[in-house]
Coordinates of C-alpha atoms in Angstrom, one line a residue:
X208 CA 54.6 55.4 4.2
X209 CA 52.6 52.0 3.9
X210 CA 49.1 52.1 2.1
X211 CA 47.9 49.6 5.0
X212 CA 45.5 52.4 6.9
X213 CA 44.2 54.1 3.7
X214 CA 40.5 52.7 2.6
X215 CA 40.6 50.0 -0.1
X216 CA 38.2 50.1 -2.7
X217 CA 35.3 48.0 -2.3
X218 CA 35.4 44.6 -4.3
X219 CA 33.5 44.3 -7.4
X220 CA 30.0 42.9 -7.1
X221 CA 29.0 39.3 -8.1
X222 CA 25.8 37.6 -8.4
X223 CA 25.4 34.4 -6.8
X224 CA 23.7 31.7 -8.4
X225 CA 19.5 31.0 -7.0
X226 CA 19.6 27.7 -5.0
X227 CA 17.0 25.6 -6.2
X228 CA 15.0 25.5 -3.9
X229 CA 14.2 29.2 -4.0
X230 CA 13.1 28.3 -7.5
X231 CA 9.7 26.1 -6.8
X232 CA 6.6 28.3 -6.3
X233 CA 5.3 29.0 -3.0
X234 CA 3.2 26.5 -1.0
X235 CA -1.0 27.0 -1.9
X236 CA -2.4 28.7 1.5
X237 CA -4.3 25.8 2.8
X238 CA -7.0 28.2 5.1
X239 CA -10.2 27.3 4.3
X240 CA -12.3 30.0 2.2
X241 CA -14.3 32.4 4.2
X242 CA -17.1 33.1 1.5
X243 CA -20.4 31.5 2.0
X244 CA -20.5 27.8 1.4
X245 CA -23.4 26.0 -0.7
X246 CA -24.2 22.3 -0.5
X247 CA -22.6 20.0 -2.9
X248 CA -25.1 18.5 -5.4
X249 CA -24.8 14.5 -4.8
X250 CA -25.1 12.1 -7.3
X251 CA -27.5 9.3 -4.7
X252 CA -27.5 5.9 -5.6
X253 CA -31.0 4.4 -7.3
X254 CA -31.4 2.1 -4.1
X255 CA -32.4 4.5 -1.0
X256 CA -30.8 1.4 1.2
X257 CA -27.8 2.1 -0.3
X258 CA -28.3 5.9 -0.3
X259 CA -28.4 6.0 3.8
X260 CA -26.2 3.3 3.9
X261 CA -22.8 6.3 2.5
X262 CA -24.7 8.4 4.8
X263 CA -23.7 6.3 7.7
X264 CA -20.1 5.8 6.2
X265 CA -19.4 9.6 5.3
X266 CA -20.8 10.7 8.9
X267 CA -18.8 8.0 10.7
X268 CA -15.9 9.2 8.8
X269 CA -16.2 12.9 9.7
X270 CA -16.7 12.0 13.7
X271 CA -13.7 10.2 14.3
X272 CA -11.5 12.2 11.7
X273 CA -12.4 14.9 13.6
X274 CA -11.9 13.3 17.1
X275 CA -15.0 13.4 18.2
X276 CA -15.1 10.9 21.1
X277 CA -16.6 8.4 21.9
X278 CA -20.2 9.4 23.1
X279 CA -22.0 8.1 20.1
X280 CA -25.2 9.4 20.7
X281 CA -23.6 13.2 20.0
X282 CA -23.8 12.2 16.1
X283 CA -26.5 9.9 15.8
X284 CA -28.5 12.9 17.9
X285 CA -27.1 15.2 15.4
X286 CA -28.2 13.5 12.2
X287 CA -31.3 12.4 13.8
X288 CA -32.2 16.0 14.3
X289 CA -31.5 16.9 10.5
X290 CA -33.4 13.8 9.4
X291 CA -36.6 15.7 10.4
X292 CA -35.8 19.3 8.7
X293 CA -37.7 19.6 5.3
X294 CA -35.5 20.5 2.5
X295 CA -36.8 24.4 1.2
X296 CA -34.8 25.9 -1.0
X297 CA -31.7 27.7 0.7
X298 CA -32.0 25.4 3.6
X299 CA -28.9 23.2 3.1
X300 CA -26.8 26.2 2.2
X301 CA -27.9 27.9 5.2
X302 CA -27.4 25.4 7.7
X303 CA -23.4 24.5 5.9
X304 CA -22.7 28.3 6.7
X305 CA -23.4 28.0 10.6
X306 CA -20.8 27.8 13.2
X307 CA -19.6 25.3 15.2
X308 CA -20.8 26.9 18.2
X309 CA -24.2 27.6 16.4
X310 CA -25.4 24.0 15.6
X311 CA -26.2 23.1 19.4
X312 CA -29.2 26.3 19.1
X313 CA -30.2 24.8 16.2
X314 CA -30.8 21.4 17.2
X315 CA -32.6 22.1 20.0
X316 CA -34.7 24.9 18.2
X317 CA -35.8 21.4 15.7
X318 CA -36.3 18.9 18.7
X319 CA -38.1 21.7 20.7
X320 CA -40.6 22.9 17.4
X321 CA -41.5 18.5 17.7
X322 CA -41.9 18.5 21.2
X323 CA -44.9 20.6 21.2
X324 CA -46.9 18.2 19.1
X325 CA -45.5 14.9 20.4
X326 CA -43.6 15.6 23.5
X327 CA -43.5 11.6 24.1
X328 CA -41.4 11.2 21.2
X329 CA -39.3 13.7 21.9
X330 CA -38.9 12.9 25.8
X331 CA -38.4 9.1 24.8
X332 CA -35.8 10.8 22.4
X333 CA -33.7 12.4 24.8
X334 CA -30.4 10.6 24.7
X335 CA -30.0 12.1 21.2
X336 CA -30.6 15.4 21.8
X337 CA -29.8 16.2 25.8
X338 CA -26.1 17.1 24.8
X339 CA -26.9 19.9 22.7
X340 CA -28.3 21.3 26.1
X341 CA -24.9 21.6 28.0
X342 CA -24.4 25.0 28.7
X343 CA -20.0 24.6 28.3
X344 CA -20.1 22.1 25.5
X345 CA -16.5 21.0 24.4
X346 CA -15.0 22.8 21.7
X347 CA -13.6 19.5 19.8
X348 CA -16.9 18.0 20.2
X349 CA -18.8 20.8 18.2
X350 CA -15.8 21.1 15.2
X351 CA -16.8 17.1 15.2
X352 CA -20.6 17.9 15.1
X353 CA -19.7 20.6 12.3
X354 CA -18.1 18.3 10.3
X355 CA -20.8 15.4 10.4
X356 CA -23.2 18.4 9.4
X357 CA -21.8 18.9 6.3
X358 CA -20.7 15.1 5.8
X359 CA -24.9 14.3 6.1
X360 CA -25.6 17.3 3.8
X361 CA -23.4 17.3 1.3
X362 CA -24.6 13.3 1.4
X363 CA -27.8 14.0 0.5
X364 CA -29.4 13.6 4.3
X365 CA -32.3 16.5 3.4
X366 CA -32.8 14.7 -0.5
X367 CA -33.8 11.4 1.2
X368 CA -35.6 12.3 4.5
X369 CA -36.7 16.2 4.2
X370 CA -39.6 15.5 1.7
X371 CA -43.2 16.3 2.2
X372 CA -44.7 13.5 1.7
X373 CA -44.3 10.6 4.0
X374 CA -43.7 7.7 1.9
X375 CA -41.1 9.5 0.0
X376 CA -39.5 10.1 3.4
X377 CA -40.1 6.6 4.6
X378 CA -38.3 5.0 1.5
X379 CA -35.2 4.3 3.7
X380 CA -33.7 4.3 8.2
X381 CA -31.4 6.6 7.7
X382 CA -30.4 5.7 11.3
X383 CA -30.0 2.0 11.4
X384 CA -26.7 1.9 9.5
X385 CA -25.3 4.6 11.7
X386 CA -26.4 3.3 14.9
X387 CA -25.5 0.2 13.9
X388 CA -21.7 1.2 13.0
X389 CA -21.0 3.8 15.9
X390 CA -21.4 0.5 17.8
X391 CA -18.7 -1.4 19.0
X392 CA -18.6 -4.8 17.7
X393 CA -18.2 -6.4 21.4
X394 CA -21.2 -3.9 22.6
X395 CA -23.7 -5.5 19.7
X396 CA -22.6 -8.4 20.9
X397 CA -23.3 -8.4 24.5
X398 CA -26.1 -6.0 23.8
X399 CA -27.4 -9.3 21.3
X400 CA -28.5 -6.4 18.7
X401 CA -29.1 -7.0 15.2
X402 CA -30.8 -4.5 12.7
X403 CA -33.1 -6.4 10.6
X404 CA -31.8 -5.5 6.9
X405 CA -34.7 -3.7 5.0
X406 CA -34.6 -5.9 2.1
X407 CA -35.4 -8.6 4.8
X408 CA -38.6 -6.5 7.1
X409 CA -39.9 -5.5 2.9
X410 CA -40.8 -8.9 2.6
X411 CA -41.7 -10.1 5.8
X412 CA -44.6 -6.8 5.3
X413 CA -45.2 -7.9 1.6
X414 CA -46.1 -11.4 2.9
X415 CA -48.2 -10.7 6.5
X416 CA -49.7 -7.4 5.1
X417 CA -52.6 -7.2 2.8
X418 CA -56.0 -6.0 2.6
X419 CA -57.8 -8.2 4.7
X420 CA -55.1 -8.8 7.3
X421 CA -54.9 -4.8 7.8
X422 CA -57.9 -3.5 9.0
X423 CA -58.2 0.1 10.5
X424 CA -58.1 0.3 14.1
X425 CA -55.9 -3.2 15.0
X426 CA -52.5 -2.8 16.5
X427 CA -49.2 -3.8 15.3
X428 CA -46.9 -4.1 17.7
X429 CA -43.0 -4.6 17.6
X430 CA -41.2 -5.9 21.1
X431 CA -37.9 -5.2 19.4
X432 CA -38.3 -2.4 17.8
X433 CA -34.5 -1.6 17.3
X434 CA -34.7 1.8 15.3
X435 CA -38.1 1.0 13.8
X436 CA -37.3 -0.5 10.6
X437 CA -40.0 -3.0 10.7
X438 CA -42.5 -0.1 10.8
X439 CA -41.3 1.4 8.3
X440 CA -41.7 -1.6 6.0
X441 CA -45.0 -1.9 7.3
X442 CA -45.9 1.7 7.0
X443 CA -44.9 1.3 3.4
X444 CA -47.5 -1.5 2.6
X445 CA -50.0 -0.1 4.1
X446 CA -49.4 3.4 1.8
X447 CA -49.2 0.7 -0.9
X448 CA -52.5 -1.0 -0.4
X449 CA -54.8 2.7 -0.5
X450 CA -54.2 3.0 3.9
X451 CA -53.7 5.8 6.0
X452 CA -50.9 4.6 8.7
X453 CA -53.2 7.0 11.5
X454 CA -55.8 4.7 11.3
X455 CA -53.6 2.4 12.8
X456 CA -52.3 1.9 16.5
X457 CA -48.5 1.2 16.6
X458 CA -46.6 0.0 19.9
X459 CA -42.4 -0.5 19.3
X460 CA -40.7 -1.5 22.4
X461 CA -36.6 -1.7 22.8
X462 CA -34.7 -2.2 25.9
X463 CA -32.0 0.0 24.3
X464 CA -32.7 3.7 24.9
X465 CA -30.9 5.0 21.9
X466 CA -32.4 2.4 19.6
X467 CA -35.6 3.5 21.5
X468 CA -34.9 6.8 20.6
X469 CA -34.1 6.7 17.0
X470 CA -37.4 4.8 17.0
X471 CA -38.9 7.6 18.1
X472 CA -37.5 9.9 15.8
X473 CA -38.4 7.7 13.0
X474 CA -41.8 7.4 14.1
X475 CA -41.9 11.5 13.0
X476 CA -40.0 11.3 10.0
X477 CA -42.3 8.2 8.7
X478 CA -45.4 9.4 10.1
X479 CA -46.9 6.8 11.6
X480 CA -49.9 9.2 13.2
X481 CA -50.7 10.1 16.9
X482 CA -51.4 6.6 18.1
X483 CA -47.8 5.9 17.8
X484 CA -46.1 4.8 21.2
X485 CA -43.0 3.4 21.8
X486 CA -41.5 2.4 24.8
X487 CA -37.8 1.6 26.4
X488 CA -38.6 -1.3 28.7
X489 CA -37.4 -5.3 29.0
X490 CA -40.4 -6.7 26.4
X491 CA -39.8 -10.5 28.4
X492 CA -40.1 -8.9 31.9
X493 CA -43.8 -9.7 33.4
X494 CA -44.5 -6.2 33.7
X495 CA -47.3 -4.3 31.6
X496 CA -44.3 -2.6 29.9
X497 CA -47.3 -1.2 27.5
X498 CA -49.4 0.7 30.2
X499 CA -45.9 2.1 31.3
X500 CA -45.7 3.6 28.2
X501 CA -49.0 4.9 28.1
X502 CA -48.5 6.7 31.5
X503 CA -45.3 7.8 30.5
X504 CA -47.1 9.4 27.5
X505 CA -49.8 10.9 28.9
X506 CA -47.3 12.5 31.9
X507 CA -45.4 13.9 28.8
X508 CA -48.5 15.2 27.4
X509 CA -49.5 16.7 31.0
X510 CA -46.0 18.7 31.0
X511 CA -46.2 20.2 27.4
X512 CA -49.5 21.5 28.3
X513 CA -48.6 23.1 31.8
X514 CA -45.5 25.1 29.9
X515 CA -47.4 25.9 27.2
X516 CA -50.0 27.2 30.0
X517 CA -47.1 29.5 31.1
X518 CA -45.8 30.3 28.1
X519 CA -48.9 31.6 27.1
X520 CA -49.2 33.7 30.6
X521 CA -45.8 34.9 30.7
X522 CA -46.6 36.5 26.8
X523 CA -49.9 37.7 27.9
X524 CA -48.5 39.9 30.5
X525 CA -45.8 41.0 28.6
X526 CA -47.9 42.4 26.0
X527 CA -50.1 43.8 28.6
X528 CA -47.1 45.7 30.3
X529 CA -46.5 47.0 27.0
X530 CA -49.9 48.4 26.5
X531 CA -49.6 50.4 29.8
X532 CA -46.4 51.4 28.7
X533 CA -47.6 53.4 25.7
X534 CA -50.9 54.2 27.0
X535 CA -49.4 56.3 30.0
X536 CA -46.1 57.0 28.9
X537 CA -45.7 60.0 31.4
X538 CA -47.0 58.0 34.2
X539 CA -44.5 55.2 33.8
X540 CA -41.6 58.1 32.7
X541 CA -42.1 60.1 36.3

């Protein structure tokens, strides 16, 4: 009888050699951490030119690595709005650890706490901040705004413009560099604009300015204004000669509204004082481009005051309706 159907005993067991490749350690998970994040310290160049000038070239980095677009005012808006925070302790970290989707509450909640006091600055301002209003913002565009955030912190943004005292914050325009390389080279150039380097507007100021040119009360007056680095340079030497920059009366004027706006911006961050205008008008047209902006100023002024008027009515009865409420609880239960 053949042995053909009876079960054959199973084959002795061999190890196989490892392949190699089962030999290299496994790949490093590349998800970001989840625990809180804290601001990098940053080792700022002496020169504060210099210092804003990586500002600009980390921040333009992080946009368009992070395919933010091509709406340029999202991140100049967004820096411009962290240029006027004042760096407390725990203020960078906390910021870093917001969400994407948080930053766009946050910005408005900055621009909003300036409007009250100079609503004109923050109206001529609006280019840089009326994005953060959109009620369906794009989901790239805040991971982009996210990731210039923590470019401008971890910069040093709060070290160079969130001090208290003016001419500390006024050592550099943070904005000028950015504006001037989230343009297009053939948009300066039909535009004709051309920031003035600082080096260049600290002289001009060191050599006009001095005791008895700068008399409180007289008006210096800018029809270029660009981002407002001529004020700044002024602002300096006045500081530098014993002056207080609110005893003066300042009028910038730019046909560009987002240099107009950064203008404005910097006009809070430097503070220049409550006679500060500026303007976004044509400074050859033969218009009173001036008494425009006055009008314009005093509408803004007008407006802040009527919703401040219902602000204050609105709380008002609220806290009244309250009252009632636990005065006559069983009247307003039944």
């Amino acid at each position: 009888m053949s042995n053909d159907f009876l079960p054959r005993a199973a084959a002795p067991i061999t190890e196989r050699p490892v392949p190699s490749w089962a030999k290299k350690p496994p790949p490093k998970n590349k998800a970001r951490p989840t625990g809180k994040i804290t601001a990098r310290p940053y080792a700022a160049p002496r020169d504060p030119y210099e210092h804003a000038r990586k500002i600009a070239e980390n921040v333009l980095d992080a946009w368009y690595q992070s395919f933010g677009g091509s709406s340029i005012d999202v991140p100049l808006g967004t820096v411009a709005g962290l240029s006027l925070l004042r760096n407390v302790p725990g203020l960078a970290d906390w910021v870093l650890n917001l969400k994407p989707e948080e930053l766009p509450q946050l910005l408005k909640e900055i621009y909003l706490g300036h409007w009250i006091k100079r609503p004109d600055l923050i109206n001529r301002a609006i280019r840089l901040h009326d994005w953060a209003w959109n009620p369906d913002p794009d989901k790239q565009q805040l991971r982009a705004v996210h990731a210039v955030t923590r470019a401008a912190i971890n910069t040093g943004l709060m070290d160079l413009t969130g001090h208290d005292d003016p001419w500390q914050r006024s050592e550099a325009d943070v904005l000028s560099p950015l504006l001037t390389g989230l343009r297009h080279k053939s948009d300066k150039k039909w535009r004709g604009e051309y920031h003035t380097p600082a080096c260049v507007t600290d002289l001009l100021a060191n050599m006009t300015v001095d005791k008895d040119f700068a008399k409180p009360g007289m008006c210096i007056r800018e029809p270029a204004v660009g981002s407002g680095t001529m004020f700044r340079s002024v602002a300096q030497r006045l500081r530098d000669l014993g002056l207080n920059t609110h005893d003066f009366h300042w009028y910038g004027n730019d046909i560009d509204s987002l240099s107009a706006g950064c203008a404005a911006v910097n006009t809070i961050i430097w503070d220049l004082g409550p006679r500060c205008l500026i303007g976004c008008a044509d400074s050859l047209a033969p218009d009173d481009d001036h008494a425009k902006t006055r009008a314009e100023a005093a509408e803004a002024f007008e407006q802040r005051d009527r919703y401040m008027d219902t602000a204050t009515t609105i709380v008002a009865h609220r806290r009244a309706v309250a009252l009632l409420d636990q005065l006559m609880p069983e009247t307003t239960a039944a």
